[in-house]
Coordinates of N, CA and C in Angstrom, one line a residue:
X1 N -18.0 -38.7 2.5 CA -16.7 -38.8 2.2 C -16.0 -40.1 1.4
X2 N -15.1 -40.3 0.6 CA -15.2 -41.7 0.2 C -14.9 -42.0 0.9
X3 N -14.8 -44.0 1.0 CA -13.7 -44.7 1.8 C -13.0 -46.5 0.5
X4 N -12.5 -46.8 1.1 CA -12.6 -48.0 0.5 C -13.0 -49.6 0.8
X5 N -13.7 -50.0 0.6 CA -14.2 -51.1 1.2 C -12.6 -52.1 1.4
X6 N -12.2 -52.6 3.0 CA -11.5 -53.3 3.2 C -11.8 -54.3 3.8
X7 N -12.7 -54.7 4.3 CA -13.5 -56.3 4.3 C -14.6 -56.2 4.0
X8 N -15.6 -57.6 3.9 CA -17.3 -57.2 3.6 C -17.8 -58.7 3.5
X9 N -18.7 -59.3 3.9 CA -18.9 -60.6 4.4 C -20.4 -60.8 3.5
X10 N -21.2 -61.0 2.8 CA -22.3 -61.6 2.2 C -22.9 -62.7 2.7
X11 N -22.4 -64.0 3.1 CA -23.0 -65.1 3.4 C -23.4 -64.8 5.1
X12 N -23.3 -64.4 5.7 CA -24.4 -64.5 7.3 C -25.6 -64.3 7.5
X13 N -26.2 -64.1 8.4 CA -27.1 -63.9 8.4 C -26.9 -62.2 8.9
X14 N -25.7 -61.6 9.3 CA -25.7 -60.5 10.3 C -24.3 -59.8 9.5
X15 N -24.3 -59.5 8.0 CA -23.2 -59.2 7.3 C -22.8 -57.8 7.6
X16 N -21.1 -56.9 7.2 CA -21.2 -55.7 7.9 C -19.5 -55.9 6.8
X17 N -19.6 -54.6 6.8 CA -18.8 -53.8 5.8 C -17.7 -53.5 6.7
X18 N -16.2 -53.6 6.5 CA -15.1 -52.7 6.8 C -14.6 -51.7 6.3
X19 N -14.8 -50.5 6.4 CA -13.8 -49.5 5.8 C -12.7 -48.9 6.7
X20 N -12.0 -48.0 5.6 CA -10.7 -47.6 5.9 C -10.8 -46.3 6.4
X21 N -11.9 -45.9 6.7 CA -12.6 -44.3 7.1 C -12.9 -43.6 8.0
X22 N -12.3 -43.4 9.3 CA -13.0 -43.4 10.9 C -13.0 -42.2 11.7
X23 N -13.1 -42.2 12.6 CA -13.4 -41.0 13.4 C -12.5 -39.7 13.1
X24 N -11.1 -40.3 13.0 CA -10.5 -39.0 11.7 C -10.7 -38.7 10.9
X25 N -11.4 -39.1 10.1 CA -11.6 -38.4 9.4 C -13.4 -37.8 8.6
X26 N -13.7 -37.7 10.2 CA -15.0 -37.3 10.3 C -16.4 -38.6 10.3
X27 N -16.0 -39.7 10.7 CA -16.8 -40.9 10.2 C -17.0 -41.0 11.8
X28 N -18.9 -41.2 12.3 CA -19.6 -41.4 13.0 C -20.7 -42.6 12.9
X29 N -21.1 -42.7 14.2 CA -22.6 -44.1 14.2 C -23.5 -43.4 13.4
X30 N -24.3 -44.2 12.9 CA -25.5 -44.4 12.4 C -25.6 -43.2 10.8
X31 N -23.9 -42.6 10.3 CA -24.7 -42.4 9.1 C -24.5 -43.1 8.1
X32 N -25.0 -43.0 7.3 CA -25.7 -43.7 6.3 C -24.3 -43.8 5.0
X33 N -24.3 -45.3 4.3 CA -23.6 -45.6 3.4 C -24.1 -46.1 1.7
X34 N -23.7 -45.1 0.8 CA -23.7 -46.0 -0.5 C -22.7 -45.8 -1.6
X35 N -23.2 -46.2 -2.5 CA -22.5 -46.4 -3.4 C -22.9 -45.8 -4.6
X36 N -22.3 -45.9 -5.7 CA -22.4 -45.0 -6.8 C -23.8 -46.1 -7.6
X37 N -24.1 -47.2 -6.9 CA -25.1 -48.6 -7.6 C -26.5 -48.3 -6.3
X38 N -25.9 -47.6 -5.1 CA -26.8 -47.3 -4.6 C -26.9 -47.8 -2.7
X39 N -27.7 -47.5 -2.0 CA -27.3 -48.2 -0.5 C -27.1 -49.1 -0.6
X40 N -26.0 -48.9 0.8 CA -25.0 -50.2 1.5 C -25.0 -50.4 2.9
X41 N -25.5 -49.5 3.3 CA -26.1 -50.1 4.7 C -25.7 -48.7 6.0
X42 N -25.7 -49.0 7.4 CA -25.1 -47.3 7.8 C -24.1 -48.2 9.0
X43 N -23.3 -46.6 9.4 CA -22.3 -47.2 9.7 C -22.5 -47.6 11.7
X44 N -22.2 -48.6 11.8 CA -22.0 -49.5 13.4 C -21.2 -48.8 14.4
X45 N -19.8 -49.0 14.5 CA -19.0 -48.7 14.9 C -17.9 -48.0 14.6
X46 N -17.3 -47.1 15.2 CA -15.9 -46.8 14.2 C -14.8 -46.2 15.0
X47 N -13.3 -46.8 14.8 CA -12.1 -46.3 15.5 C -11.1 -44.9 14.7
X48 N -9.9 -45.0 15.2 CA -9.6 -43.5 14.6 C -9.2 -44.2 12.9
X49 N -9.4 -45.2 12.5 CA -8.6 -45.3 11.5 C -10.1 -46.3 10.5
X50 N -11.1 -46.8 11.2 CA -11.8 -47.7 10.5 C -13.3 -47.5 11.2
X51 N -13.6 -47.6 10.0 CA -15.6 -48.1 10.5 C -16.0 -49.2 10.3
X52 N -17.1 -49.4 10.6 CA -18.2 -51.2 10.7 C -19.1 -50.6 10.2
X53 N -19.4 -50.9 9.2 CA -20.8 -50.7 8.8 C -22.0 -52.1 8.4
X54 N -23.2 -51.7 9.0 CA -24.3 -53.4 9.4 C -25.0 -52.5 7.5
X55 N -24.5 -53.7 7.4 CA -24.5 -54.0 5.6 C -26.5 -54.5 5.4
X56 N -26.7 -53.7 4.5 CA -28.3 -54.0 4.1 C -28.3 -55.3 4.1
X57 N -27.5 -56.2 4.0 CA -27.1 -57.6 4.1 C -27.1 -58.2 5.7
X58 N -27.9 -57.7 6.0 CA -28.2 -57.8 7.6 C -29.7 -57.6 8.3
X59 N -29.8 -59.1 8.6 CA -31.1 -59.4 9.3 C -32.0 -58.6 9.9
X60 N -31.7 -57.8 10.7 CA -31.5 -56.6 11.3 C -32.3 -54.9 10.6
X61 N -31.5 -55.1 9.9 CA -31.6 -53.3 9.0 C -32.4 -53.3 8.2
X62 N -33.3 -52.4 8.5 CA -34.5 -52.2 7.8 C -33.8 -50.5 7.1
X63 N -34.7 -50.3 6.3 CA -34.4 -48.5 5.2 C -35.6 -48.7 4.8
X64 N -36.4 -47.2 5.0 CA -37.4 -46.7 4.6 C -37.2 -46.0 3.2
X65 N -38.5 -47.1 2.7 CA -38.0 -47.0 1.2 C -39.8 -46.3 0.6
X66 N -39.3 -46.1 -0.7 CA -39.9 -45.8 -1.6 C -40.2 -46.8 -3.1
X67 N -41.9 -46.8 -3.5 CA -41.4 -46.9 -4.6 C -41.9 -46.3 -5.5
X68 N -40.7 -46.0 -6.2 CA -40.9 -44.7 -7.1 C -42.3 -44.3 -7.7
X69 N -42.8 -45.4 -8.7 CA -43.8 -44.9 -10.0 C -44.9 -44.3 -8.8
X70 N -45.5 -44.9 -7.6 CA -46.7 -44.4 -6.8 C -46.5 -44.1 -5.8
X71 N -45.3 -43.5 -4.9 CA -44.7 -42.8 -4.3 C -44.7 -43.6 -2.8
X72 N -44.9 -44.7 -2.9 CA -45.5 -45.5 -1.8 C -44.6 -45.7 -0.4
X73 N -44.9 -45.3 0.3 CA -43.8 -45.7 1.8 C -43.7 -47.1 2.1
X74 N -43.1 -48.2 2.0 CA -42.8 -48.8 2.6 C -40.7 -49.5 3.3
X75 N -41.1 -50.9 3.7 CA -39.7 -51.0 4.1 C -38.6 -52.0 3.0
X76 N -37.5 -52.2 3.6 CA -36.5 -52.7 2.9 C -36.4 -54.2 4.1
X77 N -36.1 -55.0 4.0 CA -35.7 -55.7 5.0 C -34.8 -56.7 4.2
X78 N -33.7 -57.6 4.3 CA -32.9 -58.5 4.2 C -33.6 -59.6 4.6
X79 N -33.5 -60.9 4.2 CA -34.5 -62.0 5.0 C -33.2 -62.8 5.0
X80 N -31.8 -63.0 4.4 CA -31.1 -63.6 5.2 C -30.5 -64.7 4.3
X81 N -31.2 -64.8 2.9 CA -30.7 -65.7 2.5 C -30.3 -65.6 0.9
X82 N -30.8 -64.8 0.1 CA -29.9 -64.5 -1.2 C -29.4 -63.2 -1.0
X83 N -27.8 -63.0 -1.5 CA -27.1 -61.9 -1.0 C -27.9 -60.7 -2.4
X84 N -28.9 -61.1 -2.9 CA -28.8 -59.7 -4.3 C -30.6 -59.9 -4.4
X85 N -30.5 -60.3 -3.1 CA -32.6 -60.1 -3.1 C -33.2 -59.9 -1.5
X86 N -34.1 -59.0 -1.6 CA -34.3 -58.1 -0.3 C -35.7 -58.2 -0.5
X87 N -36.9 -58.2 0.8 CA -38.0 -58.3 1.2 C -38.2 -56.1 0.7
X88 N -39.7 -56.1 0.4 CA -40.3 -54.7 0.7 C -41.2 -55.4 0.9
X89 N -40.9 -54.5 2.4 CA -42.6 -54.8 3.6 C -43.7 -53.8 3.3
X90 N -45.1 -53.7 3.6 CA -45.6 -52.9 4.1 C -46.1 -51.9 3.3
X91 N -46.2 -52.7 1.8 CA -46.9 -52.3 0.8 C -48.6 -53.2 0.8
X92 N -49.5 -51.8 1.5 CA -51.0 -52.3 0.9 C -51.0 -53.3 -0.5
X93 N -52.0 -53.9 -0.8 CA -52.4 -55.2 -1.6 C -53.5 -53.8 -2.5
X94 N -54.2 -53.1 -2.3 CA -54.2 -51.5 -3.1 C -53.5 -50.9 -4.2
X95 N -52.5 -51.0 -4.2 CA -51.2 -50.1 -4.2 C -51.0 -50.8 -5.8
X96 N -50.9 -50.3 -6.9 CA -50.8 -51.0 -8.6 C -49.2 -50.6 -8.3
X97 N -48.4 -52.5 -8.0 CA -47.1 -52.3 -8.2 C -47.0 -53.9 -9.3
X98 N -45.5 -53.1 -9.5 CA -45.3 -54.3 -11.1 C -43.8 -54.6 -11.1
X99 N -43.7 -55.5 -11.4 CA -42.0 -56.3 -11.6 C -41.2 -54.8 -12.7
X100 N -40.2 -54.9 -11.9 CA -39.9 -53.3 -12.8 C -39.3 -52.3 -11.4
X101 N -41.2 -52.3 -11.1 CA -40.0 -51.0 -10.6 C -39.3 -50.5 -9.5
X102 N -39.4 -49.1 -9.6 CA -38.0 -48.5 -8.9 C -38.2 -48.2 -7.7
X103 N -37.2 -48.6 -6.4 CA -37.2 -48.7 -5.4 C -36.5 -47.6 -4.9
X104 N -36.8 -46.8 -4.4 CA -35.5 -45.8 -3.4 C -35.6 -45.2 -2.4
X105 N -34.3 -45.0 -1.1 CA -35.0 -44.5 -0.1 C -35.7 -43.4 -0.1
X106 N -36.6 -43.4 0.9 CA -37.9 -42.2 1.7 C -37.0 -41.0 1.9
X107 N -35.8 -40.8 2.5 CA -35.2 -39.4 3.0 C -36.1 -39.7 4.3
X108 N -37.1 -40.5 4.8 CA -37.6 -39.8 6.3 C -36.5 -40.0 7.1
X109 N -35.5 -41.4 7.0 CA -34.5 -40.9 8.6 C -33.9 -40.4 8.7
X110 N -33.5 -39.7 7.9 CA -32.7 -38.8 7.5 C -30.5 -39.4 7.5
X111 N -30.8 -40.5 7.2 CA -29.8 -41.3 7.0 C -29.0 -41.5 5.5
X112 N -30.1 -41.4 5.0 CA -29.5 -41.5 3.6 C -30.5 -40.2 2.6
X113 N -30.0 -39.9 1.6 CA -30.6 -38.7 1.0 C -31.7 -39.4 0.6
X114 N -32.4 -38.4 -0.4 CA -33.5 -39.5 -0.9 C -33.4 -39.6 -2.0
X115 N -34.6 -41.0 -2.6 CA -34.6 -41.3 -4.1 C -33.1 -41.7 -4.6
X116 N -32.2 -42.0 -3.4 CA -31.3 -43.5 -3.4 C -31.6 -44.4 -3.8
X117 N -31.2 -44.7 -4.6 CA -31.3 -46.3 -5.6 C -31.1 -47.8 -4.5
X118 N -31.9 -48.7 -4.2 CA -32.2 -49.4 -3.8 C -32.1 -50.3 -4.5
X119 N -33.3 -51.1 -5.3 CA -33.1 -51.6 -6.0 C -34.7 -51.9 -7.1
X120 N -34.8 -53.0 -7.7 CA -36.3 -52.9 -8.6 C -36.7 -54.1 -8.4
X121 N -38.1 -54.0 -8.2 CA -38.9 -55.5 -7.6 C -38.6 -56.1 -8.3
X122 N -38.9 -57.7 -8.8 CA -38.9 -58.5 -8.9 C -39.8 -59.8 -9.5
X123 N -40.3 -59.4 -8.3 CA -41.7 -60.4 -7.8 C -42.4 -59.9 -7.1
X124 N -43.6 -59.9 -6.7 CA -45.2 -59.6 -5.8 C -46.0 -60.3 -6.3
X125 N -46.3 -60.8 -4.9 CA -47.5 -62.0 -5.0 C -48.0 -61.4 -3.3
X126 N -49.8 -61.9 -3.4 CA -50.3 -61.0 -1.9 C -50.1 -61.9 -1.4
X127 N -49.7 -61.7 0.4 CA -49.6 -62.2 1.5 C -51.2 -63.4 1.3
X128 N -51.3 -64.7 2.3 CA -52.8 -65.3 2.1 C -53.3 -64.3 3.1
X129 N -54.2 -64.3 3.0 CA -55.3 -63.7 3.9 C -54.8 -62.1 4.6
X130 N -54.2 -61.5 3.8 CA -53.6 -60.7 4.4 C -53.7 -59.3 3.3
X131 N -53.4 -58.2 4.0 CA -53.7 -56.6 3.5 C -52.7 -55.9 2.7
X132 N -51.5 -57.0 3.0 CA -50.3 -56.3 1.9 C -49.7 -57.2 1.3
X133 N -48.8 -57.0 -0.3 CA -47.8 -57.8 -0.9 C -47.0 -58.1 -0.1
X134 N -46.4 -59.4 -0.7 CA -45.2 -60.3 -0.4 C -44.2 -59.8 -2.0
X135 N -43.1 -58.9 -1.2 CA -42.2 -58.3 -2.7 C -41.2 -58.8 -2.6
X136 N -40.2 -59.0 -3.6 CA -38.9 -59.3 -3.9 C -38.7 -58.3 -4.5
X137 N -37.3 -57.6 -4.3 CA -36.7 -57.2 -5.0 C -34.8 -57.3 -5.1
X138 N -34.9 -57.2 -6.2 CA -33.4 -56.8 -7.0 C -32.4 -56.1 -6.4
X139 N -31.5 -56.0 -5.1 CA -30.7 -55.1 -4.6 C -29.5 -54.4 -6.1
X140 N -29.9 -53.1 -5.9 CA -29.1 -52.8 -6.9 C -27.2 -52.5 -6.9
X141 N -27.0 -53.2 -5.7 CA -25.5 -52.9 -5.7 C -25.6 -54.4 -5.6
X142 N -24.2 -55.0 -5.7 CA -23.7 -56.1 -5.9 C -22.3 -56.1 -4.5
X143 N -23.3 -56.9 -4.0 CA -22.2 -56.6 -2.3 C -21.1 -57.7 -3.1
X144 N -20.9 -58.5 -3.8 CA -19.9 -59.4 -4.1 C -18.2 -58.4 -4.3
X145 N -18.7 -57.3 -5.9 CA -18.1 -56.5 -5.7 C -17.9 -54.9 -5.5
X146 N -18.3 -54.7 -4.6 CA -18.5 -54.1 -3.8 C -16.6 -53.1 -3.1
X147 N -16.6 -52.5 -3.6 CA -15.4 -51.8 -3.5 C -14.5 -50.8 -2.6
X148 N -15.4 -49.8 -3.5 CA -16.1 -47.6 -2.7 C -16.7 -47.3 -2.1
X149 N -17.3 -46.8 -1.2 CA -18.3 -46.3 -1.2 C -18.2 -45.0 -0.7
X150 N -19.2 -44.3 -0.2 CA -19.6 -43.0 0.6 C -20.1 -42.7 1.3
X151 N -19.6 -42.6 2.6 CA -20.3 -42.0 3.9 C -21.2 -40.8 3.5
X152 N -22.1 -40.7 4.4 CA -22.9 -39.8 3.9 C -23.3 -38.9 5.7
X153 N -23.0 -37.9 5.1 CA -23.3 -36.3 6.6 C -24.1 -35.7 6.1
X154 N -25.4 -36.3 6.9 CA -26.2 -34.8 7.0 C -26.4 -33.7 7.7
X155 N -26.1 -32.6 6.8 CA -25.9 -31.8 8.5 C -26.5 -31.4 9.2
X156 N -28.0 -31.6 8.5 CA -29.2 -31.2 9.5 C -30.1 -32.2 10.4
X157 N -29.4 -33.3 10.4 CA -29.8 -34.7 11.0 C -30.1 -34.0 12.7
X158 N -28.9 -33.8 13.2 CA -29.0 -33.0 14.7 C -30.2 -31.8 15.0
X159 N -30.5 -30.8 13.9 CA -31.7 -30.3 14.3 C -33.1 -31.0 13.9
X160 N -33.1 -31.9 13.1 CA -33.8 -32.6 12.8 C -34.4 -33.8 14.2
X161 N -33.6 -34.6 14.7 CA -33.4 -35.7 15.8 C -33.8 -34.7 16.9
X162 N -33.6 -33.3 17.2 CA -34.0 -32.8 18.4 C -34.9 -32.1 18.1
X163 N -35.8 -31.7 17.6 CA -37.3 -31.2 17.3 C -38.1 -32.3 17.4
X164 N -37.6 -33.7 16.8 CA -38.5 -34.6 16.7 C -39.0 -35.4 18.0
X165 N -37.5 -35.3 19.2 CA -37.5 -35.8 20.1 C -38.4 -34.8 21.0
X166 N -38.5 -33.1 21.0 CA -39.3 -32.8 21.3 C -40.9 -32.7 21.1
X167 N -41.3 -33.0 20.2 CA -42.1 -33.0 19.8 C -43.5 -34.4 20.6
X168 N -42.1 -35.5 20.6 CA -42.5 -37.1 21.1 C -42.3 -36.9 22.9
X169 N -41.7 -36.0 23.6 CA -41.7 -35.4 24.6 C -43.0 -34.9 25.2
X170 N -43.6 -34.4 24.4 CA -44.5 -33.2 25.0 C -45.8 -33.8 24.3
X171 N -46.0 -35.3 23.7 CA -47.3 -36.1 24.1 C -47.8 -36.5 24.7

């Protein structure tokens, strides 16, 4: 569902994006939001005509990610400092990660389509006495210039969530 950005913060620890589409347009909480350049965030609250999105630039927002070259699963988290850089977590040090590696959505959450661009690796450092790297990525979206987005409706998400809840309840 295409939408226009009507408000956007980038300098807070918990940033939000407001769009001009809401309940009457089919927008619901927890829907993914992307732009032509990549992941933007996830719908938090909705009124009839507007929706507020928790931005990728929010310190409590995690995005399930893949290192495309190695197909290694990790998580993106913004550390609240630079609006163009996020961290890639949970990548073991035995994985070969290099600057320039492409980071995309995993598709595991059912929120974003798989292989949606997130960014590229800009710096790789082994964490001291740890089994994981400390990785910075350059986000593909320039949140200073964000003006149009797409809200993603996964038509099969409810079915997947219901099945996973049954499995979890039976364990």
